[in-house]
PDB file of C-alpha atoms in Angstrom:
ATOM      1  CA  MET A 186       4.364 -11.429  -5.915  1.00  0.00           C
ATOM      2  CA  ALA A 187       2.503 -10.711  -9.227  1.00  0.00           C
ATOM      3  CA  ALA A 188      -1.012  -9.481  -9.565  1.00  0.00           C
ATOM      4  CA  ALA A 189      -3.762 -11.829 -10.633  1.00  0.00           C
ATOM      5  CA  ALA A 190      -4.526 -11.785 -14.355  1.00  0.00           C
ATOM      6  CA  GLU A 191      -7.636 -10.394 -16.020  1.00  0.00           C
ATOM      7  CA  PRO A 192     -10.759 -12.586 -15.378  1.00  0.00           C
ATOM      8  CA  VAL A 193     -10.834 -15.824 -17.016  1.00  0.00           C
ATOM      9  CA  GLY A 194     -12.890 -18.858 -15.945  1.00  0.00           C
ATOM     10  CA  PRO A 195     -15.626 -18.821 -13.469  1.00  0.00           C
ATOM     11  CA  PRO A 196     -16.949 -15.493 -12.053  1.00  0.00           C
ATOM     12  CA  ALA A 197     -16.410 -14.453  -8.435  1.00  0.00           C
ATOM     13  CA  GLY A 198     -19.389 -16.111  -6.565  1.00  0.00           C
ATOM     14  CA  GLY A 199     -21.880 -18.756  -7.419  1.00  0.00           C
ATOM     15  CA  GLY A 200     -22.335 -22.229  -6.214  1.00  0.00           C
ATOM     16  CA  CYS A 201     -23.399 -23.379  -2.819  1.00  0.00           C
ATOM     17  CA  SER A 202     -22.092 -20.449  -0.808  1.00  0.00           C
ATOM     18  CA  ALA A 203     -21.314 -20.545   2.998  1.00  0.00           C
ATOM     19  CA  ALA A 204     -23.400 -18.453   5.220  1.00  0.00           C
ATOM     20  CA  ALA A 205     -22.405 -14.821   5.416  1.00  0.00           C
ATOM     21  CA  GLY A 206     -19.935 -14.175   8.286  1.00  0.00           C
ATOM     22  CA  GLY A 207     -18.888 -17.841   8.505  1.00  0.00           C
ATOM     23  CA  SER A 208     -15.795 -19.594   7.464  1.00  0.00           C
ATOM     24  CA  VAL A 209     -15.143 -21.316   4.025  1.00  0.00           C
ATOM     25  CA  PRO A 210     -12.854 -24.368   3.506  1.00  0.00           C
ATOM     26  CA  VAL A 211     -10.067 -23.631   1.129  1.00  0.00           C
ATOM     27  CA  LEU A 212      -7.351 -25.960  -0.131  1.00  0.00           C
ATOM     28  CA  PHE A 213      -4.081 -24.018  -0.419  1.00  0.00           C
ATOM     29  CA  CYS A 214      -1.634 -25.592  -2.791  1.00  0.00           C
ATOM     30  CA  PHE A 215       2.117 -24.637  -3.213  1.00  0.00           C
ATOM     31  CA  SER A 216       4.713 -26.647  -5.106  1.00  0.00           C
ATOM     32  CA  VAL A 217       4.012 -30.335  -4.076  1.00  0.00           C
ATOM     33  CA  PHE A 218       2.100 -29.434  -0.984  1.00  0.00           C
ATOM     34  CA  ALA A 219      -1.612 -29.091  -0.336  1.00  0.00           C
ATOM     35  CA  ARG A 220      -2.906 -27.885   3.010  1.00  0.00           C
ATOM     36  CA  PRO A 221      -6.517 -27.435   3.969  1.00  0.00           C
ATOM     37  CA  SER A 222      -7.526 -24.391   5.833  1.00  0.00           C
ATOM     38  CA  THR A 223     -10.489 -21.904   6.251  1.00  0.00           C
ATOM     39  CA  VAL A 224     -10.860 -18.209   5.403  1.00  0.00           C
ATOM     40  CA  PRO A 225     -13.730 -15.818   6.275  1.00  0.00           C
ATOM     41  CA  HIS A 226     -16.594 -15.765   3.901  1.00  0.00           C
ATOM     42  CA  GLY A 227     -16.106 -12.977   1.424  1.00  0.00           C
ATOM     43  CA  ALA A 228     -12.244 -13.063   1.777  1.00  0.00           C
ATOM     44  CA  GLY A 229     -10.324 -11.574  -1.155  1.00  0.00           C
ATOM     45  CA  TYR A 230      -6.912 -11.632  -2.656  1.00  0.00           C
ATOM     46  CA  GLU A 231      -5.132  -9.874   0.302  1.00  0.00           C
ATOM     47  CA  LEU A 232      -6.423 -12.503   2.801  1.00  0.00           C
ATOM     48  CA  LEU A 233      -5.568 -15.404   0.454  1.00  0.00           C
ATOM     49  CA  ILE A 234      -1.913 -14.013   0.239  1.00  0.00           C
ATOM     50  CA  GLN A 235      -1.706 -13.799   4.017  1.00  0.00           C
ATOM     51  CA  LYS A 236      -2.916 -17.281   4.374  1.00  0.00           C
ATOM     52  CA  PHE A 237      -0.317 -18.551   1.871  1.00  0.00           C
ATOM     53  CA  LEU A 238       2.323 -16.775   3.917  1.00  0.00           C
ATOM     54  CA  SER A 239       1.185 -18.347   7.120  1.00  0.00           C
ATOM     55  CA  LEU A 240       1.176 -21.828   5.637  1.00  0.00           C
ATOM     56  CA  TYR A 241       4.215 -21.688   3.332  1.00  0.00           C
ATOM     57  CA  GLY A 242       6.109 -18.572   4.370  1.00  0.00           C
ATOM     58  CA  ASP A 243       9.469 -20.410   5.089  1.00  0.00           C
ATOM     59  CA  GLN A 244       9.380 -22.064   1.696  1.00  0.00           C
ATOM     60  CA  ILE A 245       8.622 -19.230  -0.663  1.00  0.00           C
ATOM     61  CA  ASP A 246      11.432 -17.701  -2.609  1.00  0.00           C
ATOM     62  CA  MET A 247      10.911 -13.999  -1.997  1.00  0.00           C
ATOM     63  CA  HIS A 248      12.989 -12.964  -4.996  1.00  0.00           C
ATOM     64  CA  ARG A 249      10.506 -14.470  -7.487  1.00  0.00           C
ATOM     65  CA  LYS A 250       7.111 -13.155  -8.780  1.00  0.00           C
ATOM     66  CA  PHE A 251       4.024 -15.277  -8.150  1.00  0.00           C
ATOM     67  CA  VAL A 252       0.536 -15.615  -9.384  1.00  0.00           C
ATOM     68  CA  VAL A 253      -2.484 -16.923  -7.518  1.00  0.00           C
ATOM     69  CA  GLN A 254      -4.640 -19.491  -9.359  1.00  0.00           C
ATOM     70  CA  LEU A 255      -8.037 -20.857  -8.803  1.00  0.00           C
ATOM     71  CA  PHE A 256      -9.102 -24.482  -9.821  1.00  0.00           C
ATOM     72  CA  ALA A 257     -12.039 -24.076 -12.287  1.00  0.00           C
ATOM     73  CA  GLU A 258     -14.355 -27.054 -12.479  1.00  0.00           C
ATOM     74  CA  GLU A 259     -15.597 -25.713 -15.730  1.00  0.00           C
ATOM     75  CA  TRP A 260     -12.129 -26.135 -17.297  1.00  0.00           C
ATOM     76  CA  SER A 261     -10.858 -28.968 -15.114  1.00  0.00           C
ATOM     77  CA  GLN A 262      -7.708 -26.954 -14.505  1.00  0.00           C
ATOM     78  CA  TYR A 263      -6.338 -23.998 -12.634  1.00  0.00           C
ATOM     79  CA  VAL A 264      -6.894 -20.477 -14.073  1.00  0.00           C
ATOM     80  CA  ASP A 265      -5.582 -17.108 -12.927  1.00  0.00           C
ATOM     81  CA  LEU A 266      -7.614 -15.715 -10.011  1.00  0.00           C
ATOM     82  CA  PRO A 267     -10.420 -13.631 -11.542  1.00  0.00           C
ATOM     83  CA  LYS A 268     -10.121  -9.874 -10.726  1.00  0.00           C
ATOM     84  CA  GLY A 269     -12.254  -8.917  -7.778  1.00  0.00           C
ATOM     85  CA  PHE A 270     -12.565 -12.639  -6.648  1.00  0.00           C
ATOM     86  CA  LEU A 271     -14.241 -13.204  -3.248  1.00  0.00           C
ATOM     87  CA  VAL A 272     -14.420 -16.635  -1.577  1.00  0.00           C
ATOM     88  CA  ASN A 273     -18.002 -17.650  -0.907  1.00  0.00           C
ATOM     89  CA  GLU A 274     -17.673 -21.326  -1.449  1.00  0.00           C
ATOM     90  CA  ARG A 275     -15.392 -24.300  -0.971  1.00  0.00           C
ATOM     91  CA  CYS A 276     -12.512 -23.865  -3.517  1.00  0.00           C
ATOM     92  CA  LYS A 277      -8.963 -24.855  -4.296  1.00  0.00           C
ATOM     93  CA  VAL A 278      -6.209 -22.149  -4.920  1.00  0.00           C
ATOM     94  CA  ARG A 279      -2.499 -22.406  -5.650  1.00  0.00           C
ATOM     95  CA  LEU A 280       0.511 -20.097  -5.604  1.00  0.00           C
ATOM     96  CA  VAL A 281       2.663 -20.447  -8.735  1.00  0.00           C
ATOM     97  CA  PRO A 282       6.050 -19.073  -9.111  1.00  0.00           C
ATOM     98  CA  LEU A 283       6.797 -17.353 -12.343  1.00  0.00           C
ATOM     99  CA  GLN A 284      10.145 -17.689 -14.311  1.00  0.00           C
ATOM    100  CA  ILE A 285      11.047 -14.072 -14.104  1.00  0.00           C
ATOM    101  CA  GLN A 286      12.933 -12.356 -11.242  1.00  0.00           C
ATOM    102  CA  MET A 287      11.321  -9.511  -9.288  1.00  0.00           C
ATOM    103  CA  THR A 288      12.503  -6.166 -10.253  1.00  0.00           C
ATOM    104  CA  THR A 289      14.132  -4.071  -7.673  1.00  0.00           C
ATOM    105  CA  LEU A 290      12.900  -0.732  -6.472  1.00  0.00           C
ATOM    106  CA  GLY A 291      14.035   2.228  -8.454  1.00  0.00           C
ATOM    107  CA  ASN A 292      14.381   5.864  -7.540  1.00  0.00           C
ATOM    108  CA  LEU A 293      11.198   7.959  -7.370  1.00  0.00           C
ATOM    109  CA  THR A 294      10.645  10.433 -10.142  1.00  0.00           C
ATOM    110  CA  PRO A 295       7.761  13.009 -10.188  1.00  0.00           C
ATOM    111  CA  SER A 296       6.483  11.887 -13.523  1.00  0.00           C
ATOM    112  CA  SER A 297       5.974   8.306 -12.461  1.00  0.00           C
ATOM    113  CA  THR A 298       4.955   8.759  -8.818  1.00  0.00           C
ATOM    114  CA  VAL A 299       1.661   9.234  -6.949  1.00  0.00           C
ATOM    115  CA  PHE A 300       1.126  10.139  -3.286  1.00  0.00           C
ATOM    116  CA  PHE A 301      -1.442   8.247  -1.246  1.00  0.00           C
ATOM    117  CA  CYS A 302      -2.759   9.906   1.861  1.00  0.00           C
ATOM    118  CA  CYS A 303      -4.847   7.489   3.895  1.00  0.00           C
ATOM    119  CA  ASP A 304      -7.604   8.354   6.438  1.00  0.00           C
ATOM    120  CA  MET A 305      -5.907  11.361   8.228  1.00  0.00           C
ATOM    121  CA  GLN A 306      -9.207  12.220   9.901  1.00  0.00           C
ATOM    122  CA  GLU A 307     -10.344  14.148  12.961  1.00  0.00           C
ATOM    123  CA  ARG A 308     -11.890  11.265  14.923  1.00  0.00           C
ATOM    124  CA  PHE A 309      -8.514   9.470  14.861  1.00  0.00           C
ATOM    125  CA  ARG A 310      -6.773  12.387  16.650  1.00  0.00           C
ATOM    126  CA  PRO A 311      -7.111  11.162  20.242  1.00  0.00           C
ATOM    127  CA  ALA A 312      -6.666   7.425  19.455  1.00  0.00           C
ATOM    128  CA  ILE A 313      -3.593   7.289  17.128  1.00  0.00           C
ATOM    129  CA  LYS A 314      -0.191   7.450  18.686  1.00  0.00           C
ATOM    130  CA  TYR A 315       1.843  10.638  17.821  1.00  0.00           C
ATOM    131  CA  PHE A 316      -1.011  11.760  15.566  1.00  0.00           C
ATOM    132  CA  GLY A 317       0.155  15.298  15.788  1.00  0.00           C
ATOM    133  CA  ASP A 318       3.627  14.384  14.514  1.00  0.00           C
ATOM    134  CA  ILE A 319       2.341  12.440  11.443  1.00  0.00           C
ATOM    135  CA  ILE A 320       0.120  15.420  10.645  1.00  0.00           C
ATOM    136  CA  SER A 321       3.199  17.605  10.486  1.00  0.00           C
ATOM    137  CA  VAL A 322       5.022  15.186   8.386  1.00  0.00           C
ATOM    138  CA  GLY A 323       1.960  14.713   6.092  1.00  0.00           C
ATOM    139  CA  GLN A 324       1.886  18.429   5.616  1.00  0.00           C
ATOM    140  CA  ARG A 325       5.413  18.463   4.301  1.00  0.00           C
ATOM    141  CA  LEU A 326       4.839  15.588   1.982  1.00  0.00           C
ATOM    142  CA  LEU A 327       1.791  17.230   0.432  1.00  0.00           C
ATOM    143  CA  GLN A 328       3.881  20.424   0.234  1.00  0.00           C
ATOM    144  CA  GLY A 329       6.584  18.582  -1.639  1.00  0.00           C
ATOM    145  CA  ALA A 330       3.939  16.898  -3.979  1.00  0.00           C
ATOM    146  CA  ARG A 331       2.476  20.337  -4.926  1.00  0.00           C
ATOM    147  CA  LEU A 332       5.955  21.789  -5.682  1.00  0.00           C
ATOM    148  CA  LEU A 333       6.999  18.742  -7.779  1.00  0.00           C
ATOM    149  CA  GLY A 334       3.638  18.416  -9.575  1.00  0.00           C
ATOM    150  CA  ILE A 335       2.987  14.978  -8.184  1.00  0.00           C
ATOM    151  CA  PRO A 336      -0.614  13.721  -8.032  1.00  0.00           C
ATOM    152  CA  VAL A 337      -2.177  13.188  -4.640  1.00  0.00           C
ATOM    153  CA  ILE A 338      -4.987  10.692  -3.845  1.00  0.00           C
ATOM    154  CA  VAL A 339      -6.678  11.014  -0.488  1.00  0.00           C
ATOM    155  CA  THR A 340      -9.245   8.663   1.140  1.00  0.00           C
ATOM    156  CA  GLU A 341     -11.441   9.223   4.245  1.00  0.00           C
ATOM    157  CA  GLN A 342     -12.711   6.102   6.108  1.00  0.00           C
ATOM    158  CA  TYR A 343     -16.560   6.508   6.666  1.00  0.00           C
ATOM    159  CA  PRO A 344     -16.435  10.278   6.976  1.00  0.00           C
ATOM    160  CA  LYS A 345     -20.044  10.608   8.188  1.00  0.00           C
ATOM    161  CA  GLY A 346     -18.933   8.918  11.319  1.00  0.00           C
ATOM    162  CA  LEU A 347     -15.207   9.590  11.543  1.00  0.00           C
ATOM    163  CA  GLY A 348     -15.103  13.040  10.169  1.00  0.00           C
ATOM    164  CA  SER A 349     -13.177  14.604   7.262  1.00  0.00           C
ATOM    165  CA  THR A 350      -9.492  15.023   6.866  1.00  0.00           C
ATOM    166  CA  VAL A 351      -7.901  17.199   9.597  1.00  0.00           C
ATOM    167  CA  GLN A 352      -7.883  20.854   8.767  1.00  0.00           C
ATOM    168  CA  GLU A 353      -4.054  21.016   9.159  1.00  0.00           C
ATOM    169  CA  ILE A 354      -3.719  18.846   6.095  1.00  0.00           C
ATOM    170  CA  ASP A 355      -3.924  21.060   3.077  1.00  0.00           C
ATOM    171  CA  LEU A 356      -5.617  19.061   0.208  1.00  0.00           C
ATOM    172  CA  THR A 357      -5.487  21.992  -2.288  1.00  0.00           C
ATOM    173  CA  GLY A 358      -4.728  20.405  -5.661  1.00  0.00           C
ATOM    174  CA  ALA A 359      -5.514  16.819  -4.644  1.00  0.00           C
ATOM    175  CA  LYS A 360      -6.382  14.791  -7.576  1.00  0.00           C
ATOM    176  CA  LEU A 361      -8.923  12.757  -5.681  1.00  0.00           C
ATOM    177  CA  VAL A 362     -10.639  12.925  -2.210  1.00  0.00           C
ATOM    178  CA  LEU A 363     -12.892   9.857  -1.682  1.00  0.00           C
ATOM    179  CA  PRO A 364     -14.854   8.374   1.028  1.00  0.00           C
ATOM    180  CA  LYS A 365     -14.368   4.609   1.611  1.00  0.00           C
ATOM    181  CA  THR A 366     -15.792   1.806   3.846  1.00  0.00           C
ATOM    182  CA  LYS A 367     -13.192  -0.851   3.223  1.00  0.00           C
ATOM    183  CA  PHE A 368      -9.662  -0.832   4.615  1.00  0.00           C
ATOM    184  CA  SER A 369      -7.650  -0.586   1.358  1.00  0.00           C
ATOM    185  CA  MET A 370      -7.447   2.627  -0.657  1.00  0.00           C
ATOM    186  CA  VAL A 371      -7.542   0.749  -3.922  1.00  0.00           C
ATOM    187  CA  LEU A 372     -11.183   1.689  -4.862  1.00  0.00           C
ATOM    188  CA  PRO A 373     -12.429   1.457  -8.381  1.00  0.00           C
ATOM    189  CA  GLU A 374     -12.226   5.313  -8.687  1.00  0.00           C
ATOM    190  CA  VAL A 375      -8.628   5.090  -7.504  1.00  0.00           C
ATOM    191  CA  GLU A 376      -7.760   2.354 -10.120  1.00  0.00           C
ATOM    192  CA  ALA A 377      -9.322   4.505 -12.864  1.00  0.00           C
ATOM    193  CA  ALA A 378      -7.320   7.552 -11.704  1.00  0.00           C
ATOM    194  CA  LEU A 379      -4.152   5.489 -11.765  1.00  0.00           C
ATOM    195  CA  ALA A 380      -4.911   4.334 -15.273  1.00  0.00           C
ATOM    196  CA  GLU A 381      -5.118   8.025 -16.443  1.00  0.00           C
ATOM    197  CA  ILE A 382      -1.575   8.695 -15.268  1.00  0.00           C
ATOM    198  CA  PRO A 383       0.865   7.648 -18.091  1.00  0.00           C
ATOM    199  CA  GLY A 384       3.847   5.629 -16.831  1.00  0.00           C
ATOM    200  CA  VAL A 385       2.873   5.541 -13.140  1.00  0.00           C
ATOM    201  CA  ARG A 386       5.143   3.164 -11.380  1.00  0.00           C
ATOM    202  CA  SER A 387       5.555   4.185  -7.758  1.00  0.00           C
ATOM    203  CA  VAL A 388       3.188   5.050  -4.848  1.00  0.00           C
ATOM    204  CA  VAL A 389       4.372   6.952  -1.624  1.00  0.00           C
ATOM    205  CA  LEU A 390       1.947   5.840   0.985  1.00  0.00           C
ATOM    206  CA  PHE A 391       1.188   7.519   4.312  1.00  0.00           C
ATOM    207  CA  GLY A 392      -1.554   7.887   6.915  1.00  0.00           C
ATOM    208  CA  VAL A 393      -3.327   5.497   9.392  1.00  0.00           C
ATOM    209  CA  GLU A 394      -3.584   2.840  10.498  1.00  0.00           C
ATOM    210  CA  THR A 395      -0.191   1.123   9.621  1.00  0.00           C
ATOM    211  CA  HIS A 396      -1.270  -2.378  10.328  1.00  0.00           C
ATOM    212  CA  VAL A 397      -4.650  -2.144   8.706  1.00  0.00           C
ATOM    213  CA  CYS A 398      -5.494   0.372   5.919  1.00  0.00           C
ATOM    214  CA  ILE A 399      -1.709   1.104   5.097  1.00  0.00           C
ATOM    215  CA  GLN A 400      -0.838  -2.562   5.053  1.00  0.00           C
ATOM    216  CA  GLN A 401      -3.936  -3.634   2.955  1.00  0.00           C
ATOM    217  CA  THR A 402      -3.378  -0.881   0.509  1.00  0.00           C
ATOM    218  CA  ALA A 403       0.378  -1.722   0.173  1.00  0.00           C
ATOM    219  CA  LEU A 404      -0.562  -5.370  -0.573  1.00  0.00           C
ATOM    220  CA  GLU A 405      -3.088  -4.576  -3.222  1.00  0.00           C
ATOM    221  CA  LEU A 406      -0.742  -2.031  -4.860  1.00  0.00           C
ATOM    222  CA  VAL A 407       2.226  -4.407  -5.019  1.00  0.00           C
ATOM    223  CA  GLY A 408      -0.177  -7.075  -6.334  1.00  0.00           C
ATOM    224  CA  ARG A 409      -0.974  -4.764  -9.240  1.00  0.00           C
ATOM    225  CA  GLY A 410       2.717  -4.322 -10.148  1.00  0.00           C
ATOM    226  CA  LEU A 411       3.412  -0.981  -8.500  1.00  0.00           C
ATOM    227  CA  GLU A 412       6.327  -0.098  -6.246  1.00  0.00           C
ATOM    228  CA  VAL A 413       5.196   1.034  -2.779  1.00  0.00           C
ATOM    229  CA  HIS A 414       7.191   3.280  -0.609  1.00  0.00           C
ATOM    230  CA  ILE A 415       5.720   3.725   2.960  1.00  0.00           C
ATOM    231  CA  VAL A 416       6.898   6.752   4.879  1.00  0.00           C
ATOM    232  CA  ALA A 417       7.598   5.406   8.391  1.00  0.00           C
ATOM    233  CA  ASP A 418       7.403   8.749  10.207  1.00  0.00           C
ATOM    234  CA  ALA A 419       4.085   9.643   8.492  1.00  0.00           C
ATOM    235  CA  THR A 420       2.154   6.563   9.531  1.00  0.00           C
ATOM    236  CA  SER A 421       0.961   5.170  12.906  1.00  0.00           C
ATOM    237  CA  SER A 422      -1.507   3.065  14.754  1.00  0.00           C
ATOM    238  CA  ARG A 423      -3.309   3.103  18.013  1.00  0.00           C
ATOM    239  CA  SER A 424      -0.789   0.512  19.196  1.00  0.00           C
ATOM    240  CA  MET A 425       2.964   0.982  18.701  1.00  0.00           C
ATOM    241  CA  MET A 426       3.355  -2.724  18.682  1.00  0.00           C
ATOM    242  CA  ASP A 427       0.923  -2.987  15.740  1.00  0.00           C
ATOM    243  CA  ARG A 428       2.762  -0.383  13.889  1.00  0.00           C
ATOM    244  CA  MET A 429       6.117  -2.022  14.517  1.00  0.00           C
ATOM    245  CA  PHE A 430       5.095  -5.409  13.297  1.00  0.00           C
ATOM    246  CA  ALA A 431       3.342  -4.020  10.281  1.00  0.00           C
ATOM    247  CA  LEU A 432       6.466  -2.137   9.186  1.00  0.00           C
ATOM    248  CA  GLU A 433       9.139  -4.560  10.220  1.00  0.00           C
ATOM    249  CA  VAL A 434       7.909  -8.056  10.154  1.00  0.00           C
ATOM    250  CA  GLY A 435       4.391  -7.860   8.508  1.00  0.00           C
ATOM    251  CA  PRO A 436       3.289  -9.552   5.307  1.00  0.00           C
ATOM    252  CA  CYS A 437       4.151  -6.507   3.243  1.00  0.00           C
ATOM    253  CA  TYR A 438       7.708  -6.455   4.134  1.00  0.00           C
ATOM    254  CA  PHE A 439       8.085 -10.161   4.213  1.00  0.00           C
ATOM    255  CA  LEU A 440       6.267 -11.002   0.950  1.00  0.00           C
ATOM    256  CA  PHE A 441       7.631  -8.095  -1.102  1.00  0.00           C
ATOM    257  CA  PRO A 442      11.135  -7.178  -0.025  1.00  0.00           C
ATOM    258  CA  GLN A 443      12.073  -5.959  -3.489  1.00  0.00           C
ATOM    259  CA  ALA A 444       8.925  -4.202  -4.427  1.00  0.00           C
ATOM    260  CA  PHE A 445       8.141  -2.658  -1.046  1.00  0.00           C
ATOM    261  CA  GLN A 446      10.292  -0.126   0.912  1.00  0.00           C
ATOM    262  CA  ILE A 447       9.947   1.717   4.173  1.00  0.00           C
ATOM    263  CA  CYS A 448      11.183   5.291   3.853  1.00  0.00           C
ATOM    264  CA  LYS A 449      12.455   5.834   7.349  1.00  0.00           C
ATOM    265  CA  ARG A 450      11.954   9.631   7.182  1.00  0.00           C
ATOM    266  CA  VAL A 451       9.850  11.978   5.166  1.00  0.00           C
ATOM    267  CA  GLU A 452      12.882  13.788   3.793  1.00  0.00           C
ATOM    268  CA  LYS A 453      14.053  10.546   1.940  1.00  0.00           C
ATOM    269  CA  ALA A 454      10.702  10.353   0.163  1.00  0.00           C
ATOM    270  CA  ILE A 455      10.951  13.992  -0.963  1.00  0.00           C
ATOM    271  CA  LEU A 456      14.570  13.886  -1.853  1.00  0.00           C
ATOM    272  CA  TRP A 457      13.979  10.860  -4.020  1.00  0.00           C
ATOM    273  CA  THR A 458      11.566  12.951  -6.078  1.00  0.00           C
ATOM    274  CA  MET A 459      14.005  15.854  -6.755  1.00  0.00           C
ATOM    275  CA  GLN A 460      14.094  17.566 -10.079  1.00  0.00           C
ATOM    276  CA  ARG A 461      16.644  20.256 -11.145  1.00  0.00           C
ATOM    277  CA  GLU A 462      14.114  23.229 -11.483  1.00  0.00           C
ATOM    278  CA  LYS A 463      12.814  22.600  -7.999  1.00  0.00           C
ATOM    279  CA  LEU A 464      15.433  21.362  -5.551  1.00  0.00           C
ATOM    280  CA  VAL A 465      13.857  20.096  -2.272  1.00  0.00           C
ATOM    281  CA  TYR A 466      16.266  19.549   0.594  1.00  0.00           C
ATOM    282  CA  VAL A 467      16.559  19.570   4.378  1.00  0.00           C
ATOM    283  CA  THR A 468      19.104  21.478   6.371  1.00  0.00           C
ATOM    284  CA  GLU A 469      20.903  20.029   9.368  1.00  0.00           C
ATOM    285  CA  VAL A 470      18.352  21.577  11.703  1.00  0.00           C
ATOM    286  CA  GLY A 471      15.615  19.921   9.944  1.00  0.00           C
ATOM    287  CA  PHE A 472      13.571  22.630   8.127  1.00  0.00           C
ATOM    288  CA  LEU A 473      12.166  22.089   4.716  1.00  0.00           C
ATOM    289  CA  HIS A 474      13.500  24.651   2.252  1.00  0.00           C
ATOM    290  CA  ILE A 475      12.659  25.307  -1.328  1.00  0.00           C
ATOM    291  CA  LYS A 476      15.400  26.813  -3.657  1.00  0.00           C
ATOM    292  CA  SER A 477      15.054  27.796  -7.283  1.00  0.00           C
ATOM    293  CA  ASP A 478      17.680  27.103  -9.882  1.00  0.00           C
ATOM    294  CA  MET A 479      19.543  30.375  -8.976  1.00  0.00           C
ATOM    295  CA  GLY A 480      19.788  29.339  -5.435  1.00  0.00           C
ATOM    296  CA  LYS A 481      17.350  31.987  -4.165  1.00  0.00           C
ATOM    297  CA  GLU A 482      15.485  30.729  -1.155  1.00  0.00           C
ATOM    298  CA  SER A 483      11.744  31.230  -1.242  1.00  0.00           C
ATOM    299  CA  SER A 484       9.722  31.451   1.883  1.00  0.00           C
ATOM    300  CA  PRO A 485      10.741  28.324   3.893  1.00  0.00           C
ATOM    301  CA  SER A 486       8.271  26.164   5.760  1.00  0.00           C
ATOM    302  CA  ARG A 487       9.326  26.163   9.255  1.00  0.00           C
ATOM    303  CA  LYS A 488       7.982  22.751  10.262  1.00  0.00           C
ATOM    304  CA  PRO A 489       9.707  20.967  13.235  1.00  0.00           C
ATOM    305  CA  TYR A 490      11.714  17.885  12.494  1.00  0.00           C
ATOM    306  CA  LEU A 491      10.401  14.759  14.254  1.00  0.00           C
TER     307      LEU A 491
END
């Protein structure tokens, strides 16, 4: 589904707002249908998308791009959803299919790829299933990113309370390491950093938790026209059921089957970003090796395969 266009029409907010923390009535329109529902006060683009899915999921053509529009009283017609829009008053929105087909995922290339490492923090260690394993996989991903010159963006959820990124994760050379207090990694600083990278097309995403921060980040990135590759063995949740549903039947996979991909193993993500001068590959016993053009092996990283 396509991202909302640049702001036009009314700004986010204003009017007779609902009480903070309450529910706001919204009319969700799609095709010839119009169904009233409610969303939490302050709901943004991602929650609107999820609501459209719950109301019309079986009628949406997943091979099309869409745009979310808001009915603007000022213009007496629908306008593209303003950037940063938050629901704080009664409103009417619609999901509009565009006439272009959604492009399929391409191969990853170092020059157009960014790695996102999400909230791999110390306080999550005892709570997240297989946290030690995803740390190990995350190490290999970041090692591959350094070797291939791929920018890395790292976030930490409320580090004052949840601690910094675990010491095992080497953040040497990371483009950004940012604190956050919302679920998604798509902060203003992150958007600015992405805008500075010419030709960026793909994001390799990993970290915790799969069904919350990873899913919300994927939704926002795809909504902005980027391809998202989630590394399945580098993401987890406190509940394995939450993880499974987020990866296999969640809104990311269902809404964006051609702009969203789950890399089943870390090696697939690294192999997809190969370049001739630095061949990254995995032997049959599962160790990451780095070879030069001449085939001489440098010091291999003896990281156990999951």
